[in-house]
Amino acid sequence: MTAPRRIQMTRQRPWRNKHPDAVIVARPSKWGNPFRVGSHYETHRDADMTRTPERAVRDYRVWLTAHHPTVDAALVLEHLPELAGRDLACWCPLDSPCHADVLLDLANAAPVHDYDPVHGGCRRCGALPFDGVPCEPPEPMTTTPQEGVR
């Protein structure tokens, strides 16, 4: 099986015939990048800048991976498992940065620990911060009767 990749949608070629299972992540979809290339934004140094493709993708990654994501970003993250292992399709040229690359990275990354701020351990696997172990929830325990125990 090949690794998931980004597919460029086009009106000229029948891209869908070659990639029938690809998920469309273009702007109208729930995974679309709200940071438009060419739009204006403000920085602390410059009053007004035009957003480049690199900046739009960087802003999208920061938006999704912020410590406290917005409601919209949380919705994208909630649906991220739907993209795992799937090719992603967008209109961006393949030689240009694209938010689909961010989605590919996040959807296919190893599970991230979900640390409980009160108890300190991961809610899924119990690991403590800085243990250096991947987040792998334990197998469900099965109970079997033990002989001689009453």
PDB file of C-alpha atoms in Angstrom:
ATOM      1  CA  MET A   1       0.000   0.000   0.000  1.00  0.00           C
ATOM      2  CA  THR A   2       1.330   3.437  -0.902  1.00  0.00           C
ATOM      3  CA  ALA A   3       1.480   6.347   1.481  1.00  0.00           C
ATOM      4  CA  PRO A   4      -1.341   8.886   1.243  1.00  0.00           C
ATOM      5  CA  ARG A   5      -0.514  11.853  -0.978  1.00  0.00           C
ATOM      6  CA  ARG A   6      -1.869  15.107  -2.292  1.00  0.00           C
ATOM      7  CA  ILE A   7      -3.770  15.058  -5.579  1.00  0.00           C
ATOM      8  CA  GLN A   8      -4.313  18.151  -7.715  1.00  0.00           C
ATOM      9  CA  MET A   9      -7.875  18.543  -8.917  1.00  0.00           C
ATOM     10  CA  THR A  10      -8.236  19.878 -12.435  1.00  0.00           C
ATOM     11  CA  ARG A  11     -10.976  20.495 -14.962  1.00  0.00           C
ATOM     12  CA  GLN A  12      -8.787  19.395 -17.897  1.00  0.00           C
ATOM     13  CA  ARG A  13      -8.037  15.819 -16.849  1.00  0.00           C
ATOM     14  CA  PRO A  14     -10.303  13.239 -15.287  1.00  0.00           C
ATOM     15  CA  TRP A  15      -8.446  13.213 -11.953  1.00  0.00           C
ATOM     16  CA  ARG A  16     -11.379  11.576 -10.166  1.00  0.00           C
ATOM     17  CA  ASN A  17     -11.188   8.472 -12.401  1.00  0.00           C
ATOM     18  CA  LYS A  18      -7.598   7.909 -11.296  1.00  0.00           C
ATOM     19  CA  HIS A  19      -8.284   8.666  -7.620  1.00  0.00           C
ATOM     20  CA  PRO A  20     -11.861   7.593  -6.831  1.00  0.00           C
ATOM     21  CA  ASP A  21     -11.240   7.378  -3.073  1.00  0.00           C
ATOM     22  CA  ALA A  22      -9.483  10.737  -2.663  1.00  0.00           C
ATOM     23  CA  VAL A  23     -11.100  13.140  -0.209  1.00  0.00           C
ATOM     24  CA  ILE A  24     -11.672  16.675  -1.487  1.00  0.00           C
ATOM     25  CA  VAL A  25     -10.248  19.141   1.041  1.00  0.00           C
ATOM     26  CA  ALA A  26     -10.611  22.332  -1.039  1.00  0.00           C
ATOM     27  CA  ARG A  27     -11.978  25.513   0.524  1.00  0.00           C
ATOM     28  CA  PRO A  28     -15.718  24.707   0.353  1.00  0.00           C
ATOM     29  CA  SER A  29     -15.140  21.486   2.329  1.00  0.00           C
ATOM     30  CA  LYS A  30     -15.018  21.285   6.110  1.00  0.00           C
ATOM     31  CA  TRP A  31     -11.221  20.943   5.816  1.00  0.00           C
ATOM     32  CA  GLY A  32     -10.746  24.048   3.646  1.00  0.00           C
ATOM     33  CA  ASN A  33      -8.091  26.622   4.503  1.00  0.00           C
ATOM     34  CA  PRO A  34      -9.746  29.828   5.762  1.00  0.00           C
ATOM     35  CA  PHE A  35      -6.509  31.760   5.107  1.00  0.00           C
ATOM     36  CA  ARG A  36      -6.775  32.849   1.474  1.00  0.00           C
ATOM     37  CA  VAL A  37      -3.687  33.443  -0.640  1.00  0.00           C
ATOM     38  CA  GLY A  38      -3.610  37.102  -1.632  1.00  0.00           C
ATOM     39  CA  SER A  39      -5.687  38.232   1.344  1.00  0.00           C
ATOM     40  CA  HIS A  40      -4.335  40.910   3.638  1.00  0.00           C
ATOM     41  CA  TYR A  41      -3.266  40.431   7.238  1.00  0.00           C
ATOM     42  CA  GLU A  42      -1.566  42.529   9.870  1.00  0.00           C
ATOM     43  CA  THR A  43       1.685  41.803  11.660  1.00  0.00           C
ATOM     44  CA  HIS A  44       3.313  43.487  14.604  1.00  0.00           C
ATOM     45  CA  ARG A  45       5.987  44.937  12.270  1.00  0.00           C
ATOM     46  CA  ASP A  46       4.024  45.757   9.136  1.00  0.00           C
ATOM     47  CA  ALA A  47       0.559  47.233   9.137  1.00  0.00           C
ATOM     48  CA  ASP A  48      -0.581  45.339   6.049  1.00  0.00           C
ATOM     49  CA  MET A  49       0.859  42.311   4.260  1.00  0.00           C
ATOM     50  CA  THR A  50      -0.412  40.147   1.415  1.00  0.00           C
ATOM     51  CA  ARG A  51      -0.665  36.448   2.289  1.00  0.00           C
ATOM     52  CA  THR A  52       1.604  34.191   0.179  1.00  0.00           C
ATOM     53  CA  PRO A  53       0.915  30.460  -0.327  1.00  0.00           C
ATOM     54  CA  GLU A  54       3.639  29.693   2.231  1.00  0.00           C
ATOM     55  CA  ARG A  55       2.081  32.073   4.753  1.00  0.00           C
ATOM     56  CA  ALA A  56      -1.436  30.710   4.174  1.00  0.00           C
ATOM     57  CA  VAL A  57      -0.250  27.143   4.826  1.00  0.00           C
ATOM     58  CA  ARG A  58       1.760  28.196   7.875  1.00  0.00           C
ATOM     59  CA  ASP A  59      -1.235  30.080   9.290  1.00  0.00           C
ATOM     60  CA  TYR A  60      -3.421  27.007   8.719  1.00  0.00           C
ATOM     61  CA  ARG A  61      -0.975  24.754  10.596  1.00  0.00           C
ATOM     62  CA  VAL A  62      -0.738  27.196  13.503  1.00  0.00           C
ATOM     63  CA  TRP A  63      -4.539  27.561  13.564  1.00  0.00           C
ATOM     64  CA  LEU A  64      -4.993  23.780  13.825  1.00  0.00           C
ATOM     65  CA  THR A  65      -2.178  23.064  16.266  1.00  0.00           C
ATOM     66  CA  ALA A  66      -2.716  25.983  18.653  1.00  0.00           C
ATOM     67  CA  HIS A  67      -2.816  25.062  22.333  1.00  0.00           C
ATOM     68  CA  HIS A  68      -6.415  26.311  22.514  1.00  0.00           C
ATOM     69  CA  PRO A  69      -7.891  25.918  19.003  1.00  0.00           C
ATOM     70  CA  THR A  70     -10.876  27.970  17.915  1.00  0.00           C
ATOM     71  CA  VAL A  71     -14.253  26.271  17.584  1.00  0.00           C
ATOM     72  CA  ASP A  72     -13.787  25.992  13.800  1.00  0.00           C
ATOM     73  CA  ALA A  73     -10.301  24.490  14.155  1.00  0.00           C
ATOM     74  CA  ALA A  74     -11.588  22.034  16.764  1.00  0.00           C
ATOM     75  CA  LEU A  75     -14.238  20.900  14.272  1.00  0.00           C
ATOM     76  CA  VAL A  76     -11.543  20.214  11.658  1.00  0.00           C
ATOM     77  CA  LEU A  77      -9.499  18.280  14.228  1.00  0.00           C
ATOM     78  CA  GLU A  78     -12.556  16.275  15.271  1.00  0.00           C
ATOM     79  CA  HIS A  79     -12.993  15.050  11.685  1.00  0.00           C
ATOM     80  CA  LEU A  80      -9.264  14.502  11.068  1.00  0.00           C
ATOM     81  CA  PRO A  81      -9.437  10.699  11.550  1.00  0.00           C
ATOM     82  CA  GLU A  82     -11.635  10.527   8.422  1.00  0.00           C
ATOM     83  CA  LEU A  83      -8.561  11.549   6.391  1.00  0.00           C
ATOM     84  CA  ALA A  84      -6.126   8.976   7.789  1.00  0.00           C
ATOM     85  CA  GLY A  85      -4.704   6.769   5.066  1.00  0.00           C
ATOM     86  CA  ARG A  86      -6.552   8.610   2.285  1.00  0.00           C
ATOM     87  CA  ASP A  87      -5.283  10.687  -0.646  1.00  0.00           C
ATOM     88  CA  LEU A  88      -6.336  14.343  -0.353  1.00  0.00           C
ATOM     89  CA  ALA A  89      -7.420  16.474  -3.312  1.00  0.00           C
ATOM     90  CA  CYS A  90      -7.149  20.252  -3.643  1.00  0.00           C
ATOM     91  CA  TRP A  91      -6.817  22.803  -6.464  1.00  0.00           C
ATOM     92  CA  CYS A  92      -3.312  23.922  -5.431  1.00  0.00           C
ATOM     93  CA  PRO A  93      -0.480  23.134  -7.881  1.00  0.00           C
ATOM     94  CA  LEU A  94       1.605  20.185  -6.708  1.00  0.00           C
ATOM     95  CA  ASP A  95       4.778  22.308  -6.703  1.00  0.00           C
ATOM     96  CA  SER A  96       3.182  24.909  -4.414  1.00  0.00           C
ATOM     97  CA  PRO A  97       2.555  24.753  -0.656  1.00  0.00           C
ATOM     98  CA  CYS A  98      -0.941  23.505   0.183  1.00  0.00           C
ATOM     99  CA  HIS A  99      -2.961  23.051   3.352  1.00  0.00           C
ATOM    100  CA  ALA A 100      -3.608  19.447   2.229  1.00  0.00           C
ATOM    101  CA  ASP A 101       0.028  18.724   3.147  1.00  0.00           C
ATOM    102  CA  VAL A 102      -0.727  19.895   6.695  1.00  0.00           C
ATOM    103  CA  LEU A 103      -3.785  17.639   6.811  1.00  0.00           C
ATOM    104  CA  LEU A 104      -1.750  14.690   5.503  1.00  0.00           C
ATOM    105  CA  ASP A 105       0.849  15.258   8.234  1.00  0.00           C
ATOM    106  CA  LEU A 106      -1.698  15.563  11.025  1.00  0.00           C
ATOM    107  CA  ALA A 107      -4.069  12.801   9.910  1.00  0.00           C
ATOM    108  CA  ASN A 108      -1.296  10.250   9.440  1.00  0.00           C
ATOM    109  CA  ALA A 109       0.865  11.157  12.431  1.00  0.00           C
ATOM    110  CA  ALA A 110       1.267   8.833  15.372  1.00  0.00           C
ATOM    111  CA  PRO A 111      -1.367   9.451  18.050  1.00  0.00           C
ATOM    112  CA  VAL A 112      -0.492  12.347  20.320  1.00  0.00           C
ATOM    113  CA  HIS A 113      -0.742  12.109  24.090  1.00  0.00           C
ATOM    114  CA  ASP A 114      -3.776  13.791  25.650  1.00  0.00           C
ATOM    115  CA  TYR A 115      -2.381  14.835  29.024  1.00  0.00           C
ATOM    116  CA  ASP A 116      -4.766  15.476  31.890  1.00  0.00           C
ATOM    117  CA  PRO A 117      -3.734  18.822  33.443  1.00  0.00           C
ATOM    118  CA  VAL A 118      -4.867  17.706  36.913  1.00  0.00           C
ATOM    119  CA  HIS A 119      -3.439  14.188  37.121  1.00  0.00           C
ATOM    120  CA  GLY A 120      -0.591  14.649  34.636  1.00  0.00           C
ATOM    121  CA  GLY A 121      -0.887  11.342  32.784  1.00  0.00           C
ATOM    122  CA  CYS A 122      -2.192  10.737  29.280  1.00  0.00           C
ATOM    123  CA  ARG A 123      -5.940  10.074  29.302  1.00  0.00           C
ATOM    124  CA  ARG A 124      -5.542   7.374  26.630  1.00  0.00           C
ATOM    125  CA  CYS A 125      -2.436   5.416  27.596  1.00  0.00           C
ATOM    126  CA  GLY A 126      -1.415   6.631  31.060  1.00  0.00           C
ATOM    127  CA  ALA A 127       2.089   7.765  30.024  1.00  0.00           C
ATOM    128  CA  LEU A 128       3.620  10.636  31.930  1.00  0.00           C
ATOM    129  CA  PRO A 129       4.985  13.735  30.170  1.00  0.00           C
ATOM    130  CA  PHE A 130       8.504  13.293  28.812  1.00  0.00           C
ATOM    131  CA  ASP A 131       8.384   9.470  29.037  1.00  0.00           C
ATOM    132  CA  GLY A 132       9.300   9.452  25.348  1.00  0.00           C
ATOM    133  CA  VAL A 133       6.853   6.667  24.532  1.00  0.00           C
ATOM    134  CA  PRO A 134       4.281   6.808  21.730  1.00  0.00           C
ATOM    135  CA  CYS A 135       0.636   7.068  22.677  1.00  0.00           C
ATOM    136  CA  GLU A 136      -0.670   3.531  22.446  1.00  0.00           C
ATOM    137  CA  PRO A 137      -3.783   2.827  24.481  1.00  0.00           C
ATOM    138  CA  PRO A 138      -3.521  -0.475  26.346  1.00  0.00           C
ATOM    139  CA  GLU A 139      -5.368  -3.522  25.072  1.00  0.00           C
ATOM    140  CA  PRO A 140      -8.693  -4.080  26.829  1.00  0.00           C
ATOM    141  CA  MET A 141      -8.267  -6.387  29.771  1.00  0.00           C
ATOM    142  CA  THR A 142     -10.008  -9.699  29.679  1.00  0.00           C
ATOM    143  CA  THR A 143     -10.803 -11.431  32.888  1.00  0.00           C
ATOM    144  CA  THR A 144     -10.547 -15.156  33.166  1.00  0.00           C
ATOM    145  CA  PRO A 145     -11.441 -17.181  36.205  1.00  0.00           C
ATOM    146  CA  GLN A 146      -8.419 -18.289  38.151  1.00  0.00           C
ATOM    147  CA  GLU A 147      -8.340 -21.820  39.443  1.00  0.00           C
ATOM    148  CA  GLY A 148      -8.266 -22.201  43.205  1.00  0.00           C
ATOM    149  CA  VAL A 149      -9.360 -18.610  43.918  1.00  0.00           C
ATOM    150  CA  ARG A 150     -12.685 -18.348  45.730  1.00  0.00           C
TER     151      ARG A 150
END
